[in-house]
GROMACS .gro file of N, CA and C in nm:
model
  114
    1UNK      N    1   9.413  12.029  10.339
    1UNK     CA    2   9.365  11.892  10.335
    1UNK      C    3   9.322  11.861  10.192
    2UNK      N    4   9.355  11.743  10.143
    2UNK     CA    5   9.320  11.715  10.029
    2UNK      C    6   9.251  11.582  10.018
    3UNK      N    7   9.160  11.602   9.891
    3UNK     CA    8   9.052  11.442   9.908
    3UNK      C    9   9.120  11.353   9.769
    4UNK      N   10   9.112  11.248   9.765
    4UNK     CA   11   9.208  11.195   9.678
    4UNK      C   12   9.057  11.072   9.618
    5UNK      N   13   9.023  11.075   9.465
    5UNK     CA   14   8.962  10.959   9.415
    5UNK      C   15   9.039  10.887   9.317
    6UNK      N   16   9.006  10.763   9.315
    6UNK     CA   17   9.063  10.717   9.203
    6UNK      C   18   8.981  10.694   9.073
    7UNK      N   19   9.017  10.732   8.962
    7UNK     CA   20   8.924  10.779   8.835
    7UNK      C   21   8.952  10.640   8.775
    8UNK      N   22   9.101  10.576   8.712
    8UNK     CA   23   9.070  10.445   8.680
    8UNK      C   24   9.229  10.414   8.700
    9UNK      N   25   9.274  10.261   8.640
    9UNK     CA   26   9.389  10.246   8.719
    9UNK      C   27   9.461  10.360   8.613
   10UNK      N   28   9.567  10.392   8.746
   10UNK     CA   29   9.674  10.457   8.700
   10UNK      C   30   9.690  10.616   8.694
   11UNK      N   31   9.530  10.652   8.705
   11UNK     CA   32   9.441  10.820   8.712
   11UNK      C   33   9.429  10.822   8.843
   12UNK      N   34   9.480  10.933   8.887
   12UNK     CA   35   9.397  10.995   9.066
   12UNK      C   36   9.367  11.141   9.023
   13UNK      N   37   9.217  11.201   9.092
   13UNK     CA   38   9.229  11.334   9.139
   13UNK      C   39   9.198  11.337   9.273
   14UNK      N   40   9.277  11.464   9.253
   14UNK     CA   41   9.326  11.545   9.392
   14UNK      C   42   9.268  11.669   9.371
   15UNK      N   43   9.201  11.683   9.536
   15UNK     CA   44   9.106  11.818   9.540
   15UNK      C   45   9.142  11.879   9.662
   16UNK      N   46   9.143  12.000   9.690
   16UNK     CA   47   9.165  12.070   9.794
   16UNK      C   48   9.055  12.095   9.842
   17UNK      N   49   9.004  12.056   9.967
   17UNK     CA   50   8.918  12.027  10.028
   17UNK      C   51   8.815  12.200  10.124
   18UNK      N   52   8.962  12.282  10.100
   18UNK     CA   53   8.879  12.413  10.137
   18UNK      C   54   8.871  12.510  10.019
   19UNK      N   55   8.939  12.469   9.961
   19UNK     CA   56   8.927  12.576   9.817
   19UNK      C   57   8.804  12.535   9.712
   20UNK      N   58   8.790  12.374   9.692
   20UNK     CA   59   8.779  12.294   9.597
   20UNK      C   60   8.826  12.291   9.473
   21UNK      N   61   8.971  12.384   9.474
   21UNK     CA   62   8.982  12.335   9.345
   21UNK      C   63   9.075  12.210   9.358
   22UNK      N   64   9.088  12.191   9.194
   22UNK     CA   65   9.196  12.006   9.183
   22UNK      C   66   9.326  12.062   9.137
   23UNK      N   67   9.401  11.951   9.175
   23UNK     CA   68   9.562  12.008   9.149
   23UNK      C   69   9.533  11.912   9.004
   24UNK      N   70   9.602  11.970   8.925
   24UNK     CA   71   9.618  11.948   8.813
   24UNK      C   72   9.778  11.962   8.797
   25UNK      N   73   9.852  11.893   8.654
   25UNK     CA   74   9.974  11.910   8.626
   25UNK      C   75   9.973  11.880   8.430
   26UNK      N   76  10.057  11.981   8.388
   26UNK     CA   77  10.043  11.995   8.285
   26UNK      C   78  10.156  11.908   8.186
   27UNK      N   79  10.162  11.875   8.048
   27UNK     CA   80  10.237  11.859   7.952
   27UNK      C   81  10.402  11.855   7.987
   28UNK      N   82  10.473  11.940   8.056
   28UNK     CA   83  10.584  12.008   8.108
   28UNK      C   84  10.632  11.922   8.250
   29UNK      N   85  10.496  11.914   8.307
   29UNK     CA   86  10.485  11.860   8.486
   29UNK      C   87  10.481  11.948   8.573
   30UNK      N   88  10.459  12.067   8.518
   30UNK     CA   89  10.422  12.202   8.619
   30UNK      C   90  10.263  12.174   8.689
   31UNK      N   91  10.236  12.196   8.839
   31UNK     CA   92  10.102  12.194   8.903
   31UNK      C   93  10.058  12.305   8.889
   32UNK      N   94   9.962  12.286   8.894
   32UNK     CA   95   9.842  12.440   8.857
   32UNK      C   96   9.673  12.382   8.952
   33UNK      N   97   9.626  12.458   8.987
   33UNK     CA   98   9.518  12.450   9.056
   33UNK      C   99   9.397  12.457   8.947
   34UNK      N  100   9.282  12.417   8.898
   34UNK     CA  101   9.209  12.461   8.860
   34UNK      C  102   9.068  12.414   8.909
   35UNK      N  103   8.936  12.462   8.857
   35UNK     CA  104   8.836  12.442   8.938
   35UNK      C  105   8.757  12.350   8.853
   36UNK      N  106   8.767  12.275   8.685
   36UNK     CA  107   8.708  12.194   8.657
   36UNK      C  108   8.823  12.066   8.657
   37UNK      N  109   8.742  11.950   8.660
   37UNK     CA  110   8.877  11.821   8.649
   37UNK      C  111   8.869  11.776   8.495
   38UNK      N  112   8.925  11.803   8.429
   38UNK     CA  113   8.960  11.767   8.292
   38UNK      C  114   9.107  11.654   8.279
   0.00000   0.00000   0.00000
């Protein structure tokens, strides 16, 4: 399950709701999980 906010237009994070970490995606467009939202 994932929780979805919207940061401003055009920005969303996405959090995994049992892990907490955020899906993140990098430079490339590869996803990666990490645990701060930068």
């Amino acid at each position: 399950i994932f929780q979805r906010t919207s940061v401003s237009r055009g920005q969303l994070k996405i959090q995994g709701v049992a892990t907490c970490l955020y899906l993140c995606m990098d430079v490339c467009g590869l996803l990666y999980g990490s645990v701060s939202c930068n």
